[in-house]
Amino acid sequence: MEPITTEEKIIRAADKIFTQKGYAATRTREIAEEAGTNLALLNYYFGSKQNLFRNVVKQKLKMLLNAIDPIASDKTIPVVEKVRKISEKYTQLMLENEELPLFILNEWSANKNLFTDLIRETRQHAEPVIRKQLSENGMDITVEDLIVNTLGMILFPFIAKPLILSSGLVEENQFAAFVTERKEKIPEWIISIINKQIQ
Amino acid sequence: MEPITTEEKIIRAADKIFTQKGYAATRTREIAEEAGTNLALLNYYFGSKQNLFRNVVKQKLKMLLNAIDPIASDKTIPVVEKVRKISEKYTQLMLENEELPLFILNEWSANKNLFTDLIRETRQHAEPVIRKQLSENGMDITVEDLIVNTLGMILFPFIAKPLILSSGLVEENQFAAFVTERKEKIPEWIISIINKQIQ
DNA sequence: AAATGATTAAATCAAATGATTAAATCTTTT
DNA sequence: AAAAGATTTAATCATTTGATTTAATCATTT
């Protein structure tokens, strides 16, 4: 019963095209067409391409942060369990939005101000929590490395997907299975890394 | 004694601007200006923006492949040693070309045909070699995961640099130290992952 | 010096593109 | 039905942008 408003249609179209092509390569006419409406209305609602872009990015970024922050900053969840939950959630999220990570990273580079403003609103509280957990359990890794390794292992396949496919490392139709299996392995790998081995 | 030809100056300028901004956001006039020459000459030498871009990408991609392929496909180098060498070499390379990985990945997505053609020329022989090495030594990981994890851990910090900086995870002036330390840690982490622990 | 090739400067084109406007039409509310 | 709001259509602007041309200038070679 919830009809999709035209404004929403434009947002979704913008989302799709911007994510696919990036800001500079996106034409407002294409967004309008994709939304099944016209250029006039796009500017009537959003004023400018820049502003429409801002809306899209804001929403995407919030989604990404909201998916990770509650887990990462929860003091009652053990570190390894956090990795497990985040690996699960982010892999799922990326499978549903495969072009998202590269889009975010790319536009972040090109448009640092916008993102820095947005990130400031959503403050990060995870870092000190994890740092404390790591030291209390005598785990052999820094917070920075843990976060970069975890996110890197989860996100890199999606970021480098075209490279992975055209090099023939993974077949197109096996990609989803590849990352789905990885999402179970990643926590195990992190455990191996975290626990200083007695050898 | 080797004077830089104007053609070379244009290539270098194109390299810089394209890498910085991506194809779509790059203006040929800016390249000409950066090269200290003019638009006419740019088109005189290279015919078109597309073609100039092709030259730049070709050169970059060759550099990246040449840095990794001889190591990865060498049957006499043990797997862990390969990781060590590649971690060393790629970290160095990325420190000297920080915007390169995101540029390549991004343009690869936008322009799959071009890259697929280029990658086909430089055939990959590393994969079967590593696969054999892994199975012969009973190592507990697939080639695909090994490659993705290694490259992910090396490259992700550079790809996600703006994110890492504006989240405050690492300070700008400590970034080089951060990745330099990581390049020593990565082989150790890979060893932990590869060797099934007796527990 | 003459000739040849490299380079510059400036103007210009044609197409693409972000944006605006005005009038008409459709939809919903009052 | 009347009014108000939403949407379309079409035309138009101003600017940007990739590309081309022409004439002049500079550098090098013969």
CSV table of C-alpha atoms (C1' of nucleotides) in Angstrom, one decimal:
chain,number,residue,atom,x,y,z
A,1,MET,CA,0.0,0.0,0.0
A,2,GLU,CA,3.0,2.2,0.3
A,3,PRO,CA,3.3,3.7,-3.2
A,4,ILE,CA,6.8,4.8,-4.2
A,5,THR,CA,6.9,8.6,-4.5
A,6,THR,CA,8.5,10.1,-7.5
A,7,GLU,CA,11.1,11.7,-5.2
A,8,GLU,CA,12.0,8.3,-3.9
A,9,LYS,CA,12.2,6.9,-7.5
A,10,ILE,CA,14.7,9.6,-8.3
A,11,ILE,CA,16.8,8.8,-5.3
A,12,ARG,CA,16.8,5.1,-6.2
A,13,ALA,CA,17.8,5.8,-9.8
A,14,ALA,CA,20.5,8.2,-8.6
A,15,ASP,CA,21.7,5.6,-6.2
A,16,LYS,CA,21.9,3.0,-9.0
A,17,ILE,CA,23.6,5.2,-11.6
A,18,PHE,CA,26.0,7.0,-9.2
A,19,THR,CA,27.1,3.7,-7.6
A,20,GLN,CA,27.6,2.2,-11.0
A,21,LYS,CA,29.5,5.0,-12.7
A,22,GLY,CA,30.7,7.4,-10.1
A,23,TYR,CA,29.9,11.1,-9.8
A,24,ALA,CA,31.8,12.5,-12.7
A,25,ALA,CA,30.6,9.9,-15.3
A,26,THR,CA,27.0,10.2,-14.2
A,27,ARG,CA,24.6,12.3,-16.4
A,28,THR,CA,21.6,13.8,-14.7
A,29,ARG,CA,19.6,13.0,-17.8
A,30,GLU,CA,20.3,9.3,-17.3
A,31,ILE,CA,19.1,9.4,-13.7
A,32,ALA,CA,15.9,11.1,-14.8
A,33,GLU,CA,15.4,8.5,-17.5
A,34,GLU,CA,16.2,5.6,-15.1
A,35,ALA,CA,13.7,7.1,-12.7
A,36,GLY,CA,11.1,7.2,-15.4
A,37,THR,CA,10.7,10.9,-15.1
A,38,ASN,CA,12.4,14.0,-16.4
A,39,LEU,CA,15.3,16.4,-15.8
A,40,ALA,CA,13.0,19.3,-14.7
A,41,LEU,CA,11.6,17.3,-11.8
A,42,LEU,CA,15.0,16.1,-10.7
A,43,ASN,CA,16.2,19.7,-10.3
A,44,TYR,CA,12.9,20.7,-8.9
A,45,TYR,CA,13.3,18.2,-6.0
A,46,PHE,CA,17.0,18.2,-5.4
A,47,GLY,CA,18.2,21.5,-6.8
A,48,SER,CA,21.4,20.2,-8.3
A,49,LYS,CA,23.4,17.1,-9.2
A,50,GLN,CA,25.7,17.8,-6.3
A,51,ASN,CA,22.9,17.9,-3.8
A,52,LEU,CA,21.3,14.7,-5.1
A,53,PHE,CA,24.7,13.0,-4.8
A,54,ARG,CA,25.0,14.2,-1.3
A,55,ASN,CA,21.7,12.6,-0.4
A,56,VAL,CA,22.7,9.3,-1.9
A,57,VAL,CA,26.1,9.2,-0.3
A,58,LYS,CA,24.7,10.2,3.1
A,59,GLN,CA,22.3,7.3,3.1
A,60,LYS,CA,24.8,4.8,1.9
A,61,LEU,CA,27.4,5.8,4.5
A,62,LYS,CA,24.9,5.7,7.3
A,63,MET,CA,23.9,2.2,6.3
A,64,LEU,CA,27.5,1.1,6.4
A,65,LEU,CA,28.3,2.7,9.7
A,66,ASN,CA,25.1,1.5,11.4
A,67,ALA,CA,25.8,-2.0,10.3
A,68,ILE,CA,29.2,-2.0,12.0
A,69,ASP,CA,29.2,0.4,14.9
A,70,PRO,CA,26.8,-1.2,17.3
A,71,ILE,CA,28.6,-4.5,17.1
A,72,ALA,CA,32.2,-3.1,17.2
A,73,SER,CA,31.6,-0.8,20.1
A,74,ASP,CA,29.7,-3.3,22.3
A,75,LYS,CA,31.8,-4.0,25.4
A,76,THR,CA,30.0,-7.3,26.1
A,77,ILE,CA,30.9,-9.0,22.8
A,78,PRO,CA,34.3,-10.7,22.6
A,79,VAL,CA,36.6,-9.5,19.8
A,80,VAL,CA,36.5,-12.7,17.9
A,81,GLU,CA,32.7,-12.8,18.1
A,82,LYS,CA,32.7,-9.2,16.7
A,83,VAL,CA,34.8,-10.3,13.8
A,84,ARG,CA,32.3,-13.2,13.2
A,85,LYS,CA,29.3,-10.9,13.3
A,86,ILE,CA,30.8,-8.2,11.1
A,87,SER,CA,32.1,-10.7,8.6
A,88,GLU,CA,28.6,-12.2,8.4
A,89,LYS,CA,26.8,-8.9,8.1
A,90,TYR,CA,29.2,-7.1,5.8
A,91,THR,CA,29.5,-10.0,3.4
A,92,GLN,CA,25.7,-10.1,3.2
A,93,LEU,CA,25.5,-6.4,2.7
A,94,MET,CA,28.1,-6.4,0.0
A,95,LEU,CA,26.5,-9.2,-1.9
A,96,GLU,CA,23.4,-7.1,-2.0
A,97,ASN,CA,25.3,-4.0,-3.0
A,98,GLU,CA,28.4,-5.3,-4.9
A,99,GLU,CA,29.4,-2.0,-6.3
A,100,LEU,CA,29.1,-0.1,-3.0
A,101,PRO,CA,32.6,-0.4,-1.5
A,102,LEU,CA,34.5,0.7,-4.5
A,103,PHE,CA,32.0,3.6,-5.0
A,104,ILE,CA,32.4,4.8,-1.4
A,105,LEU,CA,36.2,4.5,-1.5
A,106,ASN,CA,36.4,6.2,-4.8
A,107,GLU,CA,34.2,9.1,-4.1
A,108,TRP,CA,35.7,9.5,-0.7
A,109,SER,CA,39.0,10.2,-2.4
A,110,ALA,CA,37.5,12.6,-4.8
A,111,ASN,CA,35.4,14.4,-2.3
A,112,LYS,CA,37.0,14.3,1.0
A,113,ASN,CA,35.2,17.3,2.5
A,114,LEU,CA,31.8,15.8,2.1
A,115,PHE,CA,32.7,12.5,3.7
A,116,THR,CA,34.7,14.1,6.5
A,117,ASP,CA,31.6,16.1,7.4
A,118,LEU,CA,29.4,13.1,7.3
A,119,ILE,CA,31.7,10.9,9.3
A,120,ARG,CA,32.1,13.5,12.0
A,121,GLU,CA,28.3,13.3,12.6
A,122,THR,CA,28.5,9.6,13.2
A,123,ARG,CA,31.2,9.4,15.8
A,124,GLN,CA,33.3,6.3,16.1
A,125,HIS,CA,33.4,4.7,19.6
A,126,ALA,CA,34.6,1.3,18.6
A,127,GLU,CA,38.3,1.9,18.6
A,128,PRO,CA,39.0,2.4,22.4
A,129,VAL,CA,36.7,-0.5,23.3
A,130,ILE,CA,38.5,-3.0,21.0
A,131,ARG,CA,41.9,-1.7,22.1
A,132,LYS,CA,41.0,-2.5,25.7
A,133,GLN,CA,39.6,-5.9,24.9
A,134,LEU,CA,42.8,-6.8,22.9
A,135,SER,CA,45.2,-5.7,25.7
A,136,GLU,CA,43.1,-7.4,28.5
A,137,ASN,CA,43.3,-10.7,26.6
A,138,GLY,CA,46.9,-10.4,25.7
A,139,MET,CA,46.1,-10.6,22.0
A,140,ASP,CA,49.1,-10.1,19.7
A,141,ILE,CA,47.9,-7.4,17.3
A,142,THR,CA,47.1,-3.7,17.3
A,143,VAL,CA,43.6,-2.3,16.9
A,144,GLU,CA,44.6,-0.7,13.6
A,145,ASP,CA,45.9,-3.9,12.2
A,146,LEU,CA,42.9,-5.9,13.4
A,147,ILE,CA,40.5,-3.5,11.8
A,148,VAL,CA,42.4,-3.1,8.6
A,149,ASN,CA,42.9,-6.9,8.2
A,150,THR,CA,39.3,-7.7,9.0
A,151,LEU,CA,37.8,-5.1,6.7
A,152,GLY,CA,40.4,-5.8,4.1
A,153,MET,CA,39.7,-9.5,4.0
A,154,ILE,CA,35.9,-8.9,3.9
A,155,LEU,CA,35.9,-6.1,1.4
A,156,PHE,CA,38.8,-6.6,-0.9
A,157,PRO,CA,37.2,-9.4,-3.0
A,158,PHE,CA,34.3,-7.0,-3.7
A,159,ILE,CA,36.6,-4.0,-4.4
A,160,ALA,CA,38.8,-6.1,-6.7
A,161,LYS,CA,36.0,-8.1,-8.2
A,162,PRO,CA,36.7,-7.1,-11.8
A,163,LEU,CA,40.3,-7.9,-11.4
A,164,ILE,CA,39.6,-11.3,-9.8
A,165,LEU,CA,37.2,-12.2,-12.5
A,166,SER,CA,39.2,-11.1,-15.6
A,167,SER,CA,42.3,-12.8,-14.2
A,168,GLY,CA,40.3,-16.0,-14.1
A,169,LEU,CA,41.1,-16.5,-10.4
A,170,VAL,CA,37.4,-17.0,-9.7
A,171,GLU,CA,34.6,-17.6,-12.2
A,172,GLU,CA,31.8,-15.2,-12.4
A,173,ASN,CA,29.1,-17.7,-11.3
A,174,GLN,CA,31.2,-18.8,-8.4
A,175,PHE,CA,31.9,-15.4,-6.9
A,176,ALA,CA,29.0,-15.4,-4.5
A,177,ALA,CA,30.0,-18.9,-3.2
A,178,PHE,CA,33.6,-17.7,-2.9
A,179,VAL,CA,32.8,-14.8,-0.6
A,180,THR,CA,30.2,-16.7,1.2
A,181,GLU,CA,32.7,-19.4,2.1
A,182,ARG,CA,35.3,-16.7,3.0
A,183,LYS,CA,32.9,-15.1,5.5
A,184,GLU,CA,33.2,-18.3,7.6
A,185,LYS,CA,36.9,-18.6,7.2
A,186,ILE,CA,37.8,-15.0,8.0
A,187,PRO,CA,37.0,-15.3,11.7
A,188,GLU,CA,39.2,-18.4,11.8
A,189,TRP,CA,42.0,-16.6,10.1
A,190,ILE,CA,41.7,-13.7,12.5
A,191,ILE,CA,41.9,-16.2,15.4
A,192,SER,CA,45.1,-17.6,14.0
A,193,ILE,CA,46.6,-14.2,13.6
A,194,ILE,CA,45.5,-12.9,17.0
A,195,ASN,CA,46.7,-15.8,19.1
A,196,LYS,CA,50.4,-15.8,19.4
A,197,GLN,CA,51.3,-19.4,18.6
A,198,ILE,CA,53.3,-21.5,21.0
A,199,GLN,CA,55.7,-23.2,18.7
B,1,MET,CA,71.8,14.1,-21.0
B,2,GLU,CA,68.4,12.6,-21.7
B,3,PRO,CA,66.1,15.5,-22.3
B,4,ILE,CA,62.4,14.9,-21.6
B,5,THR,CA,60.5,15.0,-24.8
B,6,THR,CA,57.2,16.9,-24.9
B,7,GLU,CA,55.4,13.7,-25.7
B,8,GLU,CA,56.8,12.2,-22.5
B,9,LYS,CA,55.8,15.3,-20.6
B,10,ILE,CA,52.3,14.9,-21.7
B,11,ILE,CA,52.3,11.2,-20.7
B,12,ARG,CA,53.5,12.1,-17.3
B,13,ALA,CA,51.0,14.8,-16.8
B,14,ALA,CA,48.2,12.5,-18.0
B,15,ASP,CA,49.5,9.9,-15.7
B,16,LYS,CA,49.3,12.3,-12.8
B,17,ILE,CA,45.9,13.8,-13.5
B,18,PHE,CA,44.2,10.6,-14.6
B,19,THR,CA,45.5,8.8,-11.5
B,20,GLN,CA,44.4,11.6,-9.3
B,21,LYS,CA,40.9,12.2,-10.7
B,22,GLY,CA,40.0,9.2,-12.8
B,23,TYR,CA,39.1,9.2,-16.5
B,24,ALA,CA,35.7,10.9,-16.4
B,25,ALA,CA,36.7,13.8,-14.1
B,26,THR,CA,39.9,14.5,-16.0
B,27,ARG,CA,39.9,17.5,-18.5
B,28,THR,CA,42.3,17.3,-21.4
B,29,ARG,CA,43.0,21.0,-20.9
B,30,GLU,CA,44.3,20.3,-17.5
B,31,ILE,CA,46.6,17.7,-18.7
B,32,ALA,CA,48.0,20.0,-21.3
B,33,GLU,CA,48.5,22.7,-18.7
B,34,GLU,CA,50.1,20.3,-16.3
B,35,ALA,CA,52.5,19.3,-19.1
B,36,GLY,CA,53.3,22.9,-19.8
B,37,THR,CA,52.0,22.7,-23.3
B,38,ASN,CA,48.7,23.0,-25.1
B,39,LEU,CA,45.6,21.1,-26.2
B,40,ALA,CA,46.5,21.1,-29.8
B,41,LEU,CA,49.7,19.2,-29.2
B,42,LEU,CA,48.0,16.7,-27.0
B,43,ASN,CA,45.7,15.7,-29.7
B,44,TYR,CA,48.4,15.9,-32.3
B,45,TYR,CA,50.4,13.3,-30.5
B,46,PHE,CA,47.7,11.1,-29.0
B,47,GLY,CA,44.7,11.7,-31.2
B,48,SER,CA,42.2,11.5,-28.4
B,49,LYS,CA,41.7,11.5,-24.7
B,50,GLN,CA,40.7,7.8,-24.8
B,51,ASN,CA,43.9,6.9,-26.5
B,52,LEU,CA,46.1,8.9,-24.2
B,53,PHE,CA,44.3,7.2,-21.3
B,54,ARG,CA,45.0,3.8,-22.9
B,55,ASN,CA,48.7,4.5,-22.9
B,56,VAL,CA,48.8,5.5,-19.3
B,57,VAL,CA,46.8,2.5,-18.1
B,58,LYS,CA,48.8,0.1,-20.2
B,59,GLN,CA,52.1,1.3,-18.7
B,60,LYS,CA,50.7,1.3,-15.1
B,61,LEU,CA,49.3,-2.2,-15.5
B,62,LYS,CA,52.5,-3.6,-16.9
B,63,MET,CA,54.4,-2.2,-14.0
B,64,LEU,CA,52.1,-3.8,-11.5
B,65,LEU,CA,52.1,-7.2,-13.3
B,66,ASN,CA,55.8,-7.2,-13.9
B,67,ALA,CA,56.4,-6.6,-10.2
B,68,ILE,CA,54.5,-9.6,-9.1
B,69,ASP,CA,54.5,-12.2,-11.8
B,70,PRO,CA,58.2,-13.2,-11.9
B,71,ILE,CA,58.1,-13.8,-8.1
B,72,ALA,CA,54.7,-15.5,-7.9
B,73,SER,CA,55.4,-17.9,-10.8
B,74,ASP,CA,58.9,-18.9,-9.7
B,75,LYS,CA,58.8,-22.6,-8.8
B,76,THR,CA,62.0,-22.4,-6.7
B,77,ILE,CA,60.7,-19.8,-4.3
B,78,PRO,CA,58.7,-21.2,-1.3
B,79,VAL,CA,55.2,-19.8,-0.8
B,80,VAL,CA,55.9,-17.9,2.3
B,81,GLU,CA,59.0,-16.3,0.8
B,82,LYS,CA,56.9,-15.2,-2.1
B,83,VAL,CA,54.5,-13.5,0.3
B,84,ARG,CA,57.5,-11.8,1.9
B,85,LYS,CA,58.9,-10.6,-1.4
B,86,ILE,CA,55.6,-9.4,-2.8
B,87,SER,CA,54.7,-7.7,0.5
B,88,GLU,CA,58.0,-5.9,0.4
B,89,LYS,CA,57.8,-4.9,-3.3
B,90,TYR,CA,54.2,-3.9,-3.5
B,91,THR,CA,54.3,-1.9,-0.3
B,92,GLN,CA,57.2,0.0,-1.7
B,93,LEU,CA,55.5,0.5,-5.0
B,94,MET,CA,52.3,1.7,-3.4
B,95,LEU,CA,54.2,4.2,-1.2
B,96,GLU,CA,55.6,5.7,-4.3
B,97,ASN,CA,52.2,5.6,-6.1
B,98,GLU,CA,49.6,5.9,-3.4
B,99,GLU,CA,46.7,6.7,-5.6
B,100,LEU,CA,47.5,3.9,-8.1
B,101,PRO,CA,45.5,0.9,-6.6
B,102,LEU,CA,42.3,2.8,-6.3
B,103,PHE,CA,42.8,4.2,-9.8
B,104,ILE,CA,43.3,0.8,-11.3
B,105,LEU,CA,40.5,-0.9,-9.6
B,106,ASN,CA,38.1,2.0,-10.3
B,107,GLU,CA,38.9,2.3,-14.0
B,108,TRP,CA,38.9,-1.4,-14.3
B,109,SER,CA,35.3,-1.4,-13.2
B,110,ALA,CA,34.3,1.4,-15.6
B,111,ASN,CA,36.3,0.1,-18.5
B,112,LYS,CA,36.4,-3.7,-18.3
B,113,ASN,CA,37.1,-4.3,-22.0
B,114,LEU,CA,40.3,-2.3,-22.1
B,115,PHE,CA,41.7,-4.1,-19.1
B,116,THR,CA,40.6,-7.5,-20.1
B,117,ASP,CA,42.5,-7.0,-23.4
B,118,LEU,CA,45.6,-5.8,-21.6
B,119,ILE,CA,45.5,-8.6,-19.1
B,120,ARG,CA,45.2,-11.2,-21.7
B,121,GLU,CA,48.4,-10.1,-23.3
B,122,THR,CA,50.3,-10.6,-20.0
B,123,ARG,CA,49.2,-14.2,-19.2
B,124,GLN,CA,49.1,-15.3,-15.6
B,125,HIS,CA,51.2,-18.3,-14.9
B,126,ALA,CA,51.4,-18.0,-11.1
B,127,GLU,CA,48.2,-19.7,-10.1
B,128,PRO,CA,49.0,-23.3,-11.0
B,129,VAL,CA,52.5,-23.0,-9.5
B,130,ILE,CA,51.2,-21.8,-6.2
B,131,ARG,CA,48.4,-24.3,-6.1
B,132,LYS,CA,51.0,-27.1,-6.5
B,133,GLN,CA,53.2,-25.7,-3.8
B,134,LEU,CA,50.3,-25.4,-1.4
B,135,SER,CA,49.1,-28.9,-1.8
B,136,GLU,CA,52.6,-30.4,-1.7
B,137,ASN,CA,53.2,-28.8,1.6
B,138,GLY,CA,49.8,-29.6,3.0
B,139,MET,CA,49.0,-26.0,3.6
B,140,ASP,CA,45.5,-25.3,4.8
B,141,ILE,CA,44.3,-22.7,2.4
B,142,THR,CA,43.2,-22.4,-1.2
B,143,VAL,CA,45.2,-20.4,-3.8
B,144,GLU,CA,42.3,-18.0,-4.3
B,145,ASP,CA,42.1,-17.2,-0.6
B,146,LEU,CA,45.9,-16.9,-0.3
B,147,ILE,CA,46.1,-14.5,-3.1
B,148,VAL,CA,43.1,-12.4,-2.1
B,149,ASN,CA,44.2,-12.3,1.6
B,150,THR,CA,47.8,-11.4,0.7
B,151,LEU,CA,46.9,-8.7,-1.8
B,152,GLY,CA,44.0,-7.5,0.4
B,153,MET,CA,46.3,-7.0,3.4
B,154,ILE,CA,48.9,-5.2,1.4
B,155,LEU,CA,46.6,-3.1,-0.8
B,156,PHE,CA,43.6,-2.3,1.4
B,157,PRO,CA,45.3,0.4,3.5
B,158,PHE,CA,46.2,2.3,0.4
B,159,ILE,CA,42.8,1.8,-1.2
B,160,ALA,CA,41.0,2.8,2.0
B,161,LYS,CA,43.5,5.5,3.0
B,162,PRO,CA,41.1,8.4,3.0
B,163,LEU,CA,38.7,6.4,5.1
B,164,ILE,CA,41.4,5.3,7.5
B,165,LEU,CA,42.6,8.9,7.9
B,166,SER,CA,39.3,10.7,8.3
B,167,SER,CA,38.2,8.1,10.8
B,168,GLY,CA,41.2,8.9,12.8
B,169,LEU,CA,42.4,5.3,13.0
B,170,VAL,CA,45.8,6.3,11.7
B,171,GLU,CA,47.3,9.8,11.6
B,172,GLU,CA,48.3,11.3,8.3
B,173,ASN,CA,52.0,11.6,9.2
B,174,GLN,CA,52.1,8.0,10.6
B,175,PHE,CA,50.6,6.4,7.5
B,176,ALA,CA,53.9,5.5,5.9
B,177,ALA,CA,55.1,4.0,9.1
B,178,PHE,CA,51.9,2.1,9.5
B,179,VAL,CA,52.1,0.3,6.2
B,180,THR,CA,55.9,-0.1,6.4
B,181,GLU,CA,55.4,-2.0,9.7
B,182,ARG,CA,52.6,-4.0,8.2
B,183,LYS,CA,54.8,-5.2,5.3
B,184,GLU,CA,56.9,-7.1,7.8
B,185,LYS,CA,53.8,-8.4,9.7
B,186,ILE,CA,51.9,-9.6,6.7
B,187,PRO,CA,54.1,-12.6,6.0
B,188,GLU,CA,53.9,-13.6,9.6
B,189,TRP,CA,50.1,-13.4,9.6
B,190,ILE,CA,50.0,-15.5,6.4
B,191,ILE,CA,52.2,-18.1,8.1
B,192,SER,CA,49.7,-18.2,11.0
B,193,ILE,CA,46.8,-18.6,8.6
B,194,ILE,CA,48.5,-21.2,6.3
B,195,ASN,CA,49.8,-23.6,9.0
B,196,LYS,CA,47.0,-25.5,10.5
B,197,GLN,CA,47.5,-25.1,14.2
B,198,ILE,CA,48.0,-28.1,16.5
B,199,GLN,CA,45.9,-27.2,19.4
C,1,DA,C1',70.2,30.7,-45.5
C,2,DA,C1',66.8,27.4,-46.7
C,3,DA,C1',64.1,23.7,-45.3
C,4,DT,C1',62.0,20.8,-42.3
C,5,DG,C1',59.9,19.4,-38.3
C,6,DA,C1',58.3,20.7,-33.5
C,7,DT,C1',55.6,23.8,-30.9
C,8,DT,C1',52.6,27.6,-29.7
C,9,DA,C1',48.7,30.6,-29.7
C,10,DA,C1',44.2,31.6,-30.7
C,11,DA,C1',40.1,31.0,-32.7
C,12,DT,C1',36.4,28.1,-33.6
C,13,DC,C1',33.3,23.8,-33.8
C,14,DA,C1',30.0,20.7,-32.4
C,15,DA,C1',28.3,18.1,-29.0
C,16,DA,C1',27.3,17.3,-24.3
C,17,DT,C1',25.6,18.8,-20.1
C,18,DG,C1',23.8,21.0,-15.9
C,19,DA,C1',20.2,24.0,-15.2
C,20,DT,C1',16.0,26.9,-15.9
C,21,DT,C1',11.6,28.3,-17.5
C,22,DA,C1',6.8,28.4,-19.1
C,23,DA,C1',2.8,26.3,-20.4
C,24,DA,C1',0.0,22.3,-20.3
C,25,DT,C1',-1.8,18.3,-18.0
C,26,DC,C1',-2.8,15.1,-14.5
C,27,DT,C1',-3.9,14.1,-9.4
C,28,DT,C1',-5.4,15.0,-5.0
C,29,DT,C1',-7.5,17.8,-1.7
C,30,DT,C1',-10.9,20.9,-0.2
D,1,DA,C1',-16.3,22.0,-9.2
D,2,DA,C1',-12.5,24.8,-7.7
D,3,DA,C1',-8.0,25.0,-5.9
D,4,DA,C1',-3.6,23.5,-5.0
D,5,DG,C1',0.0,20.6,-5.8
D,6,DA,C1',2.5,17.2,-8.7
D,7,DT,C1',4.3,16.0,-13.1
D,8,DT,C1',5.2,16.4,-18.0
D,9,DT,C1',6.8,18.3,-22.2
D,10,DA,C1',9.5,21.1,-24.8
D,11,DA,C1',12.3,24.7,-25.5
D,12,DT,C1',16.1,27.2,-24.3
D,13,DC,C1',20.5,28.9,-21.8
D,14,DA,C1',25.1,29.2,-20.6
D,15,DT,C1',29.1,26.6,-20.0
D,16,DT,C1',32.1,23.0,-20.5
D,17,DT,C1',34.6,20.1,-23.1
D,18,DG,C1',36.9,17.2,-26.7
D,19,DA,C1',38.6,18.2,-30.9
D,20,DT,C1',40.2,20.8,-35.2
D,21,DT,C1',42.2,24.3,-37.8
D,22,DT,C1',45.2,27.9,-39.2
D,23,DA,C1',48.9,30.9,-39.0
D,24,DA,C1',52.9,32.1,-36.7
D,25,DT,C1',57.2,31.0,-34.2
D,26,DC,C1',61.1,28.3,-32.6
D,27,DA,C1',64.7,24.7,-33.2
D,28,DT,C1',67.4,21.7,-35.8
D,29,DT,C1',69.3,19.9,-39.8
D,30,DT,C1',71.1,20.3,-44.3
